[in-house]
mmCIF file with all atom_site columns, C-alpha atoms in Angstrom:
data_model
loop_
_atom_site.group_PDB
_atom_site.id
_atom_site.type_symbol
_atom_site.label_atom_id
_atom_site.label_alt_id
_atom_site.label_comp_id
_atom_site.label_asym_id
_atom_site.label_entity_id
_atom_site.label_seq_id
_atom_site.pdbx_PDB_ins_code
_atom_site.Cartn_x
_atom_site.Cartn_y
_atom_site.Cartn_z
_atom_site.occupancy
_atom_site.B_iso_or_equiv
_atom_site.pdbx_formal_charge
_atom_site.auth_seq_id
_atom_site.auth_comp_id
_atom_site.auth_asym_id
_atom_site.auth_atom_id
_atom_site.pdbx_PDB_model_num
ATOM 1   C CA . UNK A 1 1   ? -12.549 14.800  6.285   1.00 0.00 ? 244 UNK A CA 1
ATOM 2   C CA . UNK A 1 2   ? -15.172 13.613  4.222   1.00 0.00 ? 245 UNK A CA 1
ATOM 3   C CA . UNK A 1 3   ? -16.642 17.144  3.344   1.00 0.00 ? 246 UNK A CA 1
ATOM 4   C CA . UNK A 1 4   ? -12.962 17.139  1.629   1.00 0.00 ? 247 UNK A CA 1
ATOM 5   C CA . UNK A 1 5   ? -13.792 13.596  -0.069  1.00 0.00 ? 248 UNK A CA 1
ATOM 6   C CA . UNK A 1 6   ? -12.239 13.413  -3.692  1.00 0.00 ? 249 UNK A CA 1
ATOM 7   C CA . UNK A 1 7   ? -9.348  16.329  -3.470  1.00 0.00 ? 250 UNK A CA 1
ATOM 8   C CA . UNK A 1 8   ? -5.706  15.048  -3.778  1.00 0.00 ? 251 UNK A CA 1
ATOM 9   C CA . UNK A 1 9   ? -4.062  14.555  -0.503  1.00 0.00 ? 252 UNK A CA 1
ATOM 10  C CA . UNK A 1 10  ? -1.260  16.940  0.442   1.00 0.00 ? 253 UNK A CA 1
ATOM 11  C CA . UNK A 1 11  ? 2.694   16.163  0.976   1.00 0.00 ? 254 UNK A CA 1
ATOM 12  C CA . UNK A 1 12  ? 1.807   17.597  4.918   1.00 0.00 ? 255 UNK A CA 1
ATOM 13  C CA . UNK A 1 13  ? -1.091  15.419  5.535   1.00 0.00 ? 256 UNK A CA 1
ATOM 14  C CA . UNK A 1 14  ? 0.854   12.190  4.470   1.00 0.00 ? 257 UNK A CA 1
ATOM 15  C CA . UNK A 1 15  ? 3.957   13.325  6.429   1.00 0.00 ? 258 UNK A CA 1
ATOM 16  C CA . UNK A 1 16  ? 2.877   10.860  9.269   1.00 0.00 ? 259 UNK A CA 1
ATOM 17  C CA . UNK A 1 17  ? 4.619   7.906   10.909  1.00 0.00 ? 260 UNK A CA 1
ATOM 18  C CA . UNK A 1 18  ? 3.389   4.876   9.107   1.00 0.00 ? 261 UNK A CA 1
ATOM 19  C CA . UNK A 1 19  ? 0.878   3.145   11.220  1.00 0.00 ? 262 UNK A CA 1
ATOM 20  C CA . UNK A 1 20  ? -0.596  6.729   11.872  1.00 0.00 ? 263 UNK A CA 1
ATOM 21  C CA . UNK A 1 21  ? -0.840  7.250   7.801   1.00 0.00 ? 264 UNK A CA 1
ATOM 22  C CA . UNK A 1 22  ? -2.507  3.445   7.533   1.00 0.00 ? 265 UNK A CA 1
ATOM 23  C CA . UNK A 1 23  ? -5.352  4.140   9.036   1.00 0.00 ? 266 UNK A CA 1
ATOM 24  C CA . UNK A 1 24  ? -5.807  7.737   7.180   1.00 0.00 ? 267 UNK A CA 1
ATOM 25  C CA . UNK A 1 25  ? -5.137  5.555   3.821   1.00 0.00 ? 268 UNK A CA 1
ATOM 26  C CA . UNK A 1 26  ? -7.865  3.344   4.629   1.00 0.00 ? 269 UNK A CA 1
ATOM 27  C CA . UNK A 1 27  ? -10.925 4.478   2.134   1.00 0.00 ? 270 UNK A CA 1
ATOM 28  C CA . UNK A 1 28  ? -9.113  6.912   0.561   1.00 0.00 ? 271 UNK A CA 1
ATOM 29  C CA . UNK A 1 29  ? -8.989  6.794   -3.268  1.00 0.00 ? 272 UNK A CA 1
ATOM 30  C CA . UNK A 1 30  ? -5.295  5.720   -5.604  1.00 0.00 ? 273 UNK A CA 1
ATOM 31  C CA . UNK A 1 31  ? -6.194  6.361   -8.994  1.00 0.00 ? 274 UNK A CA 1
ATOM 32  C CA . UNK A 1 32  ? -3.992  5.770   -11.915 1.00 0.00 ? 275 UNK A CA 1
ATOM 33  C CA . UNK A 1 33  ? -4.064  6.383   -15.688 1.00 0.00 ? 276 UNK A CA 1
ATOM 34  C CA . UNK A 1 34  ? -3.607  4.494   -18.651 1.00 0.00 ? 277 UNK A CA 1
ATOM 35  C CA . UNK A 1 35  ? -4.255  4.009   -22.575 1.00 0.00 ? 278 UNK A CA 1
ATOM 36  C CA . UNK A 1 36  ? -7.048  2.403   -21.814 1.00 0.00 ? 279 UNK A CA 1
ATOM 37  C CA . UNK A 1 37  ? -8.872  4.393   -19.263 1.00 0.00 ? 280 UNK A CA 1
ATOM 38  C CA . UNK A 1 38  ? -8.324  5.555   -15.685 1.00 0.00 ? 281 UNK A CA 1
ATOM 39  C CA . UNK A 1 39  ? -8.626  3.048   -12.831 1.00 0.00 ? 282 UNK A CA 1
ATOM 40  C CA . UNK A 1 40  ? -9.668  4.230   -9.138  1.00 0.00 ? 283 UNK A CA 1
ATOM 41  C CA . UNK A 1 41  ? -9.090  2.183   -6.460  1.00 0.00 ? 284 UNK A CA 1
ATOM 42  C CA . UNK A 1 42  ? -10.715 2.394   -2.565  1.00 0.00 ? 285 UNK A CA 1
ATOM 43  C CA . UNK A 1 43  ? -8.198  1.009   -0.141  1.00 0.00 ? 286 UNK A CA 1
ATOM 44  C CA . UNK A 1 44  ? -9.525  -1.674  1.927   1.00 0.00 ? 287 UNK A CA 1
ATOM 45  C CA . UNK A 1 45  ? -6.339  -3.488  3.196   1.00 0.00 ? 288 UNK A CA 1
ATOM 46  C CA . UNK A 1 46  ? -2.920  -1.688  4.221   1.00 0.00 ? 289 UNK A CA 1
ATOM 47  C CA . UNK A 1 47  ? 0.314   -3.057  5.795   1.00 0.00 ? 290 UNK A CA 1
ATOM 48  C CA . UNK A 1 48  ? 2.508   -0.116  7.646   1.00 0.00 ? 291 UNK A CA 1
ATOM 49  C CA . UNK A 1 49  ? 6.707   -0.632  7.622   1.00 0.00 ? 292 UNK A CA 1
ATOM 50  C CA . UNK A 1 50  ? 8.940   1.662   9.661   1.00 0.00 ? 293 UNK A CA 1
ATOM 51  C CA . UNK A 1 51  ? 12.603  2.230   8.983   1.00 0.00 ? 294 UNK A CA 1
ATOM 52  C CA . UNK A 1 52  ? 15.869  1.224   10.733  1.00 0.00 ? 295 UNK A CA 1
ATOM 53  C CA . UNK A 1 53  ? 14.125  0.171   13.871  1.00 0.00 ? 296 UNK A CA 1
ATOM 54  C CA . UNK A 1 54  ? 11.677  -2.836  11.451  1.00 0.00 ? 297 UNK A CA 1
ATOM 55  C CA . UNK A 1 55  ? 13.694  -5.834  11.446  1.00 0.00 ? 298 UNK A CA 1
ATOM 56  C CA . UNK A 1 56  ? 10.975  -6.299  8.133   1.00 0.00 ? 299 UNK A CA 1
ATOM 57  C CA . UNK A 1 57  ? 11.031  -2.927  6.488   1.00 0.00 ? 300 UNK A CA 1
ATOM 58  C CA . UNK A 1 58  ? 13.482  -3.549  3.359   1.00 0.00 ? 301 UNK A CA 1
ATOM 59  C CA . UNK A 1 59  ? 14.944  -0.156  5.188   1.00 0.00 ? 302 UNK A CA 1
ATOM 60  C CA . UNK A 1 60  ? 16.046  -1.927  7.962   1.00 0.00 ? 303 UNK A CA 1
ATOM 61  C CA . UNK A 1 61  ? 19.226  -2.143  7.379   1.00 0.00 ? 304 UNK A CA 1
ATOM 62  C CA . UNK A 1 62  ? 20.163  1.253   6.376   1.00 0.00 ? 305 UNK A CA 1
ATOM 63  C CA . UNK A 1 63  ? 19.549  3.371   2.772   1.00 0.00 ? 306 UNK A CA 1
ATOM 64  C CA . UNK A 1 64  ? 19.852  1.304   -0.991  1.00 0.00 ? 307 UNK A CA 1
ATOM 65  C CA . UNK A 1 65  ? 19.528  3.171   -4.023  1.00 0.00 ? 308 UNK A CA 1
ATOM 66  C CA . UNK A 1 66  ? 16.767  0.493   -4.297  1.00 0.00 ? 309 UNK A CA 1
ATOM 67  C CA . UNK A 1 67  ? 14.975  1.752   -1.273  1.00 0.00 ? 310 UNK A CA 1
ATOM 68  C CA . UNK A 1 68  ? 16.014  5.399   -1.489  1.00 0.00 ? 311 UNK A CA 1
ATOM 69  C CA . UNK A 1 69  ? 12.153  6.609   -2.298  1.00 0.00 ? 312 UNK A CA 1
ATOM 70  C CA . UNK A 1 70  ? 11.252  5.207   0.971   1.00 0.00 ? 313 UNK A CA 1
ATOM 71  C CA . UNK A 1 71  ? 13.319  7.638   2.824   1.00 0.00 ? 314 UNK A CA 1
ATOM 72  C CA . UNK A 1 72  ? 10.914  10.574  1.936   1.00 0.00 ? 315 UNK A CA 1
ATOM 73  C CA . UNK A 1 73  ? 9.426   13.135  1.308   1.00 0.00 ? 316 UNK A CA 1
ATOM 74  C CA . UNK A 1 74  ? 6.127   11.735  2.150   1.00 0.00 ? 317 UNK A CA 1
ATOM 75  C CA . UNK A 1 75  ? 3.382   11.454  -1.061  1.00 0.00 ? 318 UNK A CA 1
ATOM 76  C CA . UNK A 1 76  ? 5.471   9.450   -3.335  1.00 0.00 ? 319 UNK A CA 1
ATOM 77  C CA . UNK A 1 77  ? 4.795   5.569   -4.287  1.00 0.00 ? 320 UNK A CA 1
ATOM 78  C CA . UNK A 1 78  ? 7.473   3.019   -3.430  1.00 0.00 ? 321 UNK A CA 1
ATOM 79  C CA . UNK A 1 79  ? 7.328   0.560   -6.081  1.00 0.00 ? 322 UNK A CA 1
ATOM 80  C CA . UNK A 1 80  ? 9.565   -2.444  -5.667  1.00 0.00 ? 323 UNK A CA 1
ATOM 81  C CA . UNK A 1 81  ? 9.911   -6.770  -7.761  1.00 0.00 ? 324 UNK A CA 1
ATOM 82  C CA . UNK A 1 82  ? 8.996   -9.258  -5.585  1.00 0.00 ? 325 UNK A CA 1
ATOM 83  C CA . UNK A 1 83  ? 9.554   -12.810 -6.629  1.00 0.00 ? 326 UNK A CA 1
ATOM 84  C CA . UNK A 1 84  ? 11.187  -11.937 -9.327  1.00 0.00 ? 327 UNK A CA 1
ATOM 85  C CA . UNK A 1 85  ? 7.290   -11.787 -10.749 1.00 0.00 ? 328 UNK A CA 1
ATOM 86  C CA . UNK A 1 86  ? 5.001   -9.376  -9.253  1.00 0.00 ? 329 UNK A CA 1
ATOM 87  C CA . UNK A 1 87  ? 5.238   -5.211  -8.583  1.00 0.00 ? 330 UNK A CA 1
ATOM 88  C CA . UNK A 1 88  ? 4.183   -4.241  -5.318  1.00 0.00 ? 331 UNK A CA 1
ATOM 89  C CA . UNK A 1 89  ? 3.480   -0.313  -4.271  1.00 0.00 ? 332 UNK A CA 1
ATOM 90  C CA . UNK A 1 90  ? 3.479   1.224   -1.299  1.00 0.00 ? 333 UNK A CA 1
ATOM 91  C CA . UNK A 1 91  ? 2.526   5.141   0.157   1.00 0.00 ? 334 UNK A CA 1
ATOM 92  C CA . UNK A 1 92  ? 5.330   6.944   1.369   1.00 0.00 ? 335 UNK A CA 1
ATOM 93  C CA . UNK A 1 93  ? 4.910   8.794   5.092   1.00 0.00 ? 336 UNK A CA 1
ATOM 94  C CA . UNK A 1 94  ? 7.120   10.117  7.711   1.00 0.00 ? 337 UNK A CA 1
ATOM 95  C CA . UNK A 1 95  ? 9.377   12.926  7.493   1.00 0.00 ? 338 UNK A CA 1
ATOM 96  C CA . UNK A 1 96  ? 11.998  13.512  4.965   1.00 0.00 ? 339 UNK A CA 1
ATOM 97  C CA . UNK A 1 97  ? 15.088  11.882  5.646   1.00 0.00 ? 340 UNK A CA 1
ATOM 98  C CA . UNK A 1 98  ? 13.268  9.097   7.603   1.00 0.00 ? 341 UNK A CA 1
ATOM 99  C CA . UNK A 1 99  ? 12.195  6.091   5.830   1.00 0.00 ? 342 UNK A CA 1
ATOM 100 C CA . UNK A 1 100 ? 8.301   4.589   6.492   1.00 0.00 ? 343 UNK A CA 1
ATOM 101 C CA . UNK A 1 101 ? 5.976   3.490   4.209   1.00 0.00 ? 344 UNK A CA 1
ATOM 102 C CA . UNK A 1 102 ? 2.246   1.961   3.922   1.00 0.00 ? 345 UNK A CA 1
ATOM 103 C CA . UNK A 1 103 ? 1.889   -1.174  1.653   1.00 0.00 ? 346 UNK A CA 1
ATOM 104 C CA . UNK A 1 104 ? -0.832  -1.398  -0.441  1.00 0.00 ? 347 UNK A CA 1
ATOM 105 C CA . UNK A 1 105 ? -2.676  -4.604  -0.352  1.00 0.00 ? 348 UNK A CA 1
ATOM 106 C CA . UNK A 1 106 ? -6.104  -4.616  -1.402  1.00 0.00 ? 349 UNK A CA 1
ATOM 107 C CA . UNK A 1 107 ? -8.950  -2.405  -2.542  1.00 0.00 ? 350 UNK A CA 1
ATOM 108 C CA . UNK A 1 108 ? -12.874 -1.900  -4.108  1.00 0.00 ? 351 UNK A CA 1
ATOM 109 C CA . UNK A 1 109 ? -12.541 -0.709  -7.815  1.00 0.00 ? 352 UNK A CA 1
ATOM 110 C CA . UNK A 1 110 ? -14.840 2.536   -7.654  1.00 0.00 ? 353 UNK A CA 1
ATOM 111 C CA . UNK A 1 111 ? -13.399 4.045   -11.370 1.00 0.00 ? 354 UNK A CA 1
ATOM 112 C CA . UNK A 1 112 ? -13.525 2.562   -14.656 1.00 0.00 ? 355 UNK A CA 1
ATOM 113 C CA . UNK A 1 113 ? -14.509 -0.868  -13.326 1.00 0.00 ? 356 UNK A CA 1
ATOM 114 C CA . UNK A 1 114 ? -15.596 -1.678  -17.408 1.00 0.00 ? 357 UNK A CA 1
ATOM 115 C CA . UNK A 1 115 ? -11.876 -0.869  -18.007 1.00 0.00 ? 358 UNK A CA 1
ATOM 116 C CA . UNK A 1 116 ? -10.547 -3.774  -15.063 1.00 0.00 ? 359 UNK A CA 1
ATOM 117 C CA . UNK A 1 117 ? -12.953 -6.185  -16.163 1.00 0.00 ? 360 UNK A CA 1
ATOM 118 C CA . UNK A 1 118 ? -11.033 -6.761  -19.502 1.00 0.00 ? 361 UNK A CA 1
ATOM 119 C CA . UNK A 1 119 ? -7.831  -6.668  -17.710 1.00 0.00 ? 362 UNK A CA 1
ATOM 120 C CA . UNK A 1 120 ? -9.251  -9.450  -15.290 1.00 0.00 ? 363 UNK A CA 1
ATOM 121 C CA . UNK A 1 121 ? -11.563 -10.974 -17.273 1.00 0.00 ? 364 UNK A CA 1
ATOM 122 C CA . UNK A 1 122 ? -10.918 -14.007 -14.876 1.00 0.00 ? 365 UNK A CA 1
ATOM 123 C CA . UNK A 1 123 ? -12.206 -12.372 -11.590 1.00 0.00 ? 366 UNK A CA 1
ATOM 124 C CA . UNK A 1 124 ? -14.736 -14.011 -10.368 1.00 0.00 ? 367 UNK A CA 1
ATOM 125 C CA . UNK A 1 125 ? -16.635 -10.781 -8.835  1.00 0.00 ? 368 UNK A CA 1
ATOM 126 C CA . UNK A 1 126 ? -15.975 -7.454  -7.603  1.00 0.00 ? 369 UNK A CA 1
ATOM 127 C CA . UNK A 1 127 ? -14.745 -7.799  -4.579  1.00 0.00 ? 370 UNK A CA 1
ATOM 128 C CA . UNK A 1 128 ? -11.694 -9.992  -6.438  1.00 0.00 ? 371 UNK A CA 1
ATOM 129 C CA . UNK A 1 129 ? -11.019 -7.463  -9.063  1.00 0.00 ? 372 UNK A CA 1
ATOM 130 C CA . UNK A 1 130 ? -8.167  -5.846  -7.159  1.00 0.00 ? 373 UNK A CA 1
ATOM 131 C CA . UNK A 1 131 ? -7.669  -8.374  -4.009  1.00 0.00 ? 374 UNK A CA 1
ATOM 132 C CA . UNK A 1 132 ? -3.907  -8.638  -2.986  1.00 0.00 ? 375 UNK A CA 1
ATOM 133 C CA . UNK A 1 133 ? -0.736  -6.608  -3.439  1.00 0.00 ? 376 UNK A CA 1
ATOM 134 C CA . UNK A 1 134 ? 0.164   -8.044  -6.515  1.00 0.00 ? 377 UNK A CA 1
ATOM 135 C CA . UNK A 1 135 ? -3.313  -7.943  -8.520  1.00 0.00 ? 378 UNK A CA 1
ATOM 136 C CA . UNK A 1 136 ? -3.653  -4.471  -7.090  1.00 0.00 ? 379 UNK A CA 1
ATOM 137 C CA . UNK A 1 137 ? -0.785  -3.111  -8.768  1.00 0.00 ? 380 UNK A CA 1
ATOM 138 C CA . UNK A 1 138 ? -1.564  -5.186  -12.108 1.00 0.00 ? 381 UNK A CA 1
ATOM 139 C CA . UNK A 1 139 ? -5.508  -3.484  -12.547 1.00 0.00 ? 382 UNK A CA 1
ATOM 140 C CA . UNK A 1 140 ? -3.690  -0.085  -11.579 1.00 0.00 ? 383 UNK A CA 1
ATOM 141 C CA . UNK A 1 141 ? -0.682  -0.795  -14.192 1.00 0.00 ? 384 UNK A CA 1
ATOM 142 C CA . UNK A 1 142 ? 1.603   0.111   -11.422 1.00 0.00 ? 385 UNK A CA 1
ATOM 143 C CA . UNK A 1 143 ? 5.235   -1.386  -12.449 1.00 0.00 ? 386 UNK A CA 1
ATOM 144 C CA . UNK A 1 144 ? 9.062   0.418   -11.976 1.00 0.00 ? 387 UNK A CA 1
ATOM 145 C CA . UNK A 1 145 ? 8.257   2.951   -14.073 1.00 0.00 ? 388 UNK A CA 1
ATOM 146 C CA . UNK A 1 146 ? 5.919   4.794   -11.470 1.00 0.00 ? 389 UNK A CA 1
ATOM 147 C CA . UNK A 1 147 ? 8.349   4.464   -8.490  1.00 0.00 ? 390 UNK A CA 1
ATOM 148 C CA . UNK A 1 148 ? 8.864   8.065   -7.166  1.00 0.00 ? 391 UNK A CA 1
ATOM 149 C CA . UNK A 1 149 ? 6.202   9.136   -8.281  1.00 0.00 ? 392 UNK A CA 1
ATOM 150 C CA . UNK A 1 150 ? 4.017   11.857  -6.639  1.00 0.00 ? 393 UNK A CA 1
ATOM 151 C CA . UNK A 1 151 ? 0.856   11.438  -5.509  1.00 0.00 ? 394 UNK A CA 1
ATOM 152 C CA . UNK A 1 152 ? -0.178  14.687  -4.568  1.00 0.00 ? 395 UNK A CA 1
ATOM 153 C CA . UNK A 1 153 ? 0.447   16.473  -7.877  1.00 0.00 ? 396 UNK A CA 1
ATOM 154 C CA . UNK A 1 154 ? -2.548  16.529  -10.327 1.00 0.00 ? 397 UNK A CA 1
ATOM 155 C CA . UNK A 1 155 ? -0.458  15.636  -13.010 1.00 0.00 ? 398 UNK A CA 1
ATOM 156 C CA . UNK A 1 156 ? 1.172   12.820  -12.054 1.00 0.00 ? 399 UNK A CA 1
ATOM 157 C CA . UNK A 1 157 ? -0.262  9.189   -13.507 1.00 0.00 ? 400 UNK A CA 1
ATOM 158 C CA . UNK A 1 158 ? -0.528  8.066   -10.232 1.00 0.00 ? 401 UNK A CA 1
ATOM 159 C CA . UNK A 1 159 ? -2.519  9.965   -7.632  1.00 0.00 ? 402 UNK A CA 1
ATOM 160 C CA . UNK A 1 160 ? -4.085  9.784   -3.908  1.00 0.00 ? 403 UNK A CA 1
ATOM 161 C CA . UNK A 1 161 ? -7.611  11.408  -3.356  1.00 0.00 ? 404 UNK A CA 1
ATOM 162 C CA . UNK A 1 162 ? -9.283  11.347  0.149   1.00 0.00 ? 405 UNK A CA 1
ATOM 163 C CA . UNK A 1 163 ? -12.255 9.449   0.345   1.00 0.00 ? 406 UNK A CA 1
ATOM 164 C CA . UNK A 1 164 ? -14.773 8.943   3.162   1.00 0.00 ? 407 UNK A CA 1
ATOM 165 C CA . UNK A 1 165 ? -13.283 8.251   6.539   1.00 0.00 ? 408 UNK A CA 1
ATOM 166 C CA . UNK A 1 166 ? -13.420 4.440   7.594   1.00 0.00 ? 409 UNK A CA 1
ATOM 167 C CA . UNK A 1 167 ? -15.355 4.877   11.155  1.00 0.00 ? 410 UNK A CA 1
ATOM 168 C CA . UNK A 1 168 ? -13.102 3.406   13.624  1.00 0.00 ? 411 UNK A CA 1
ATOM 169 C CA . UNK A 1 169 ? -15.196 0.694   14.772  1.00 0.00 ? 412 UNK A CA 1
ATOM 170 C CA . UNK A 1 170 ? -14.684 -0.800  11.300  1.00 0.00 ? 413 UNK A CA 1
ATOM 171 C CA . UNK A 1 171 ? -10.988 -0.881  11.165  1.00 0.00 ? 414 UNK A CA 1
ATOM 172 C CA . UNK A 1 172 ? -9.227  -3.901  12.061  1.00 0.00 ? 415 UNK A CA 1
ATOM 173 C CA . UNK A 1 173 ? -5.272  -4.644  12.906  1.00 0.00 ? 416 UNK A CA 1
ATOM 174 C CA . UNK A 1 174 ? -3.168  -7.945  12.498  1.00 0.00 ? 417 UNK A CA 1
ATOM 175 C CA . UNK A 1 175 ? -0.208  -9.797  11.977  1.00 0.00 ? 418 UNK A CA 1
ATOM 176 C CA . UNK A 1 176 ? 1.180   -8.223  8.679   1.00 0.00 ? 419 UNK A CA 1
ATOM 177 C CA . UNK A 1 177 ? 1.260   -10.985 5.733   1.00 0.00 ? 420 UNK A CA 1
ATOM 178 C CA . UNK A 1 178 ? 4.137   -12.820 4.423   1.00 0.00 ? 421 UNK A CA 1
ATOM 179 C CA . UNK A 1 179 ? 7.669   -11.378 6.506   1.00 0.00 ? 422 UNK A CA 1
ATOM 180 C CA . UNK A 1 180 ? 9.855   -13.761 7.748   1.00 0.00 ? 423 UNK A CA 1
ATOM 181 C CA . UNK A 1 181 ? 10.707  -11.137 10.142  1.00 0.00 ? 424 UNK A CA 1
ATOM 182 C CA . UNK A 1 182 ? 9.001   -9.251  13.102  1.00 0.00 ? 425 UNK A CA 1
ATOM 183 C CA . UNK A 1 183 ? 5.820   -11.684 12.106  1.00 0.00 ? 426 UNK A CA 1
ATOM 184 C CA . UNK A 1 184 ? 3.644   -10.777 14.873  1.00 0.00 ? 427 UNK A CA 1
ATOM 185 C CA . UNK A 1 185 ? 3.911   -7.235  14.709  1.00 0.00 ? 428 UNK A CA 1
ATOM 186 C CA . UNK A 1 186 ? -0.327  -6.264  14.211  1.00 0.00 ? 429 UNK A CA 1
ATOM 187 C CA . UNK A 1 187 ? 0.445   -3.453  11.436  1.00 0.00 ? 430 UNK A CA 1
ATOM 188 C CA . UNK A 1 188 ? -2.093  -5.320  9.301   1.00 0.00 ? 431 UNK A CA 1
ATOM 189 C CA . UNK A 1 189 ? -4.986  -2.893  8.501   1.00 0.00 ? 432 UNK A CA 1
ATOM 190 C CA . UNK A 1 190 ? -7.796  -3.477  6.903   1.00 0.00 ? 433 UNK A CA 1
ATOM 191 C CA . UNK A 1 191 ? -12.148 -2.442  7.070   1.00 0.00 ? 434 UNK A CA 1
ATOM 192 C CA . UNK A 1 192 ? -14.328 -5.266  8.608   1.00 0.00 ? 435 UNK A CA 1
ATOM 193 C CA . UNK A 1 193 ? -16.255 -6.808  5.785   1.00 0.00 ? 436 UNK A CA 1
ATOM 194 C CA . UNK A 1 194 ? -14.935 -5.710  2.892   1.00 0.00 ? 437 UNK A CA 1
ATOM 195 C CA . UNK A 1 195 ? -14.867 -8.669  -0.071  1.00 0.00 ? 438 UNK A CA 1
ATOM 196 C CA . UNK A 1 196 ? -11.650 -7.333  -1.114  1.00 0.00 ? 439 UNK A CA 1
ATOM 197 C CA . UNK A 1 197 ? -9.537  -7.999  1.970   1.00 0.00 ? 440 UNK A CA 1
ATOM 198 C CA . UNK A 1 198 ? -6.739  -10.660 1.024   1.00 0.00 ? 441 UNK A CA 1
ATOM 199 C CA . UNK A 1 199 ? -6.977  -13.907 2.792   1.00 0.00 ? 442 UNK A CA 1
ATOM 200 C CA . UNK A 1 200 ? -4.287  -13.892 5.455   1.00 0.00 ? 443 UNK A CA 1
ATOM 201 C CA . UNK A 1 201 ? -1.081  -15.917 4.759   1.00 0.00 ? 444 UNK A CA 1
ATOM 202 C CA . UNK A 1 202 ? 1.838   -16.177 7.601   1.00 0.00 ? 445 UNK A CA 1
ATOM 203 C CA . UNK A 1 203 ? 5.362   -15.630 6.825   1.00 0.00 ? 446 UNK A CA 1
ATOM 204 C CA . UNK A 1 204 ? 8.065   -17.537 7.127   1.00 0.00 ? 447 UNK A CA 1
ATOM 205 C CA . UNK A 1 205 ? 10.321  -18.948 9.902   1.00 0.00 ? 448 UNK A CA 1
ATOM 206 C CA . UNK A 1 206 ? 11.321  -16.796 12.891  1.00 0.00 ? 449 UNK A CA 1
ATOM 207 C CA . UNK A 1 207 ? 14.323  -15.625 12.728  1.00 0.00 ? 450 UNK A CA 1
ATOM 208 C CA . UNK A 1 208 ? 16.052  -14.434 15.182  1.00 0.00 ? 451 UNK A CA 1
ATOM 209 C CA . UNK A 1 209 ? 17.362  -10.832 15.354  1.00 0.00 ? 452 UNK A CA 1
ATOM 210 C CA . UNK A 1 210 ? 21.059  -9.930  14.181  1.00 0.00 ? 453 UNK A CA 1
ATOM 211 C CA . UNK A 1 211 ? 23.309  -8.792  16.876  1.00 0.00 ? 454 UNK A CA 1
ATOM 212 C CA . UNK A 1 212 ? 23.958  -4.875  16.717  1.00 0.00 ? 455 UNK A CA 1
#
């Protein structure tokens, strides 16, 4: 893929289930305009969340019009309030009509890094410029407005570009960050040695799975 490095992905090639689609997300390029410039971001760190059958996908128990974008088609960016603070985005895979989605967690500024600088004029060095869900969104002025929107079509504020392929010995898998659900689950992605990888934070309690 890397002969292809820098086109927009395609709604086909992100049709995949989501741990399949984490690892193709993995050094591939979300860029995203704004008054001030445009930001690119390489994606170091991904999270993958399946549907109905994820005790911690939020579509776990069934469609919201809150989660409706994560139901498909695959390409468009699930953007959901966490915390009542922070925006969080995430890739949308699978087929239509079946929810699965990749959150973003991390990445290596490669586009108007001048431009992040003044929005994070507290970040201590690269590697912290976009480190975490919610700083990731903030450099990339991701908020509710951009839910839904597509990331395969070249005018759209918010795109996906494929970058060079992460070789597999670099990729590494663990317990995703933060659910107080389905905690060990190793759908955790991110490339070995990146500065940018978020420090790993467990969830919360176990809890135990309702009855069907």
């Amino acid at each position: 893929m890397s002969g292809d490095a820098g086109r927009l992905f395609t709604r086909d090639e992100l049709a995949l289930d989501p741990v399949d689609l984490a690892h193709l997300l993995l050094g591939s390029v979300l860029e995203a305009d704004g008054p001030d410039g445009t930001v690119g971001v390489r994606l170091v760190e991904v999270e993958a969340y399946r549907g109905e059958d994820d005790p911690a996908s939020h579509c776990y128990r069934g469609r919201t019009p809150r989660n409706a974008v994560m139901w498909g088609p695959a390409g468009h960016l699930y953007v959901y309030f966490v915390y009542g603070m922070h925006f969080c985005a995430n890739i949308v895979g699978s087929q239509d009509g079946v929810a699965g989605a990749v959150l973003l967690r991390a990445g290596e500024v490669v586009t108007g890094v001048d431009v992040v600088r003044k929005r994070r004029p507290n970040a201590r060095g690269t590697g912290e410029l976009a480190k975490g869900p919610a700083i990731l969104t903030s450099v990339l002025r991701i908020d509710r407005q951009e839910n839904g929107a597509d990331l395969t079509d070249p005018a759209s504020p918010v795109r996906l570009r494929v970058g060079e392929r992460v070789p597999a010995e670099q990729v590494r898998s663990g317990p995703r960050v933060g659910v107080a659900m389905a905690m060990e689950t190793p759908w955790r992605f991110w490339v070995d040695g990146s500065p940018a990888v978020s420090t790993y934070r467990r969830g919360g309690k176990r809890r135990v799975r309702p009855a069907s």
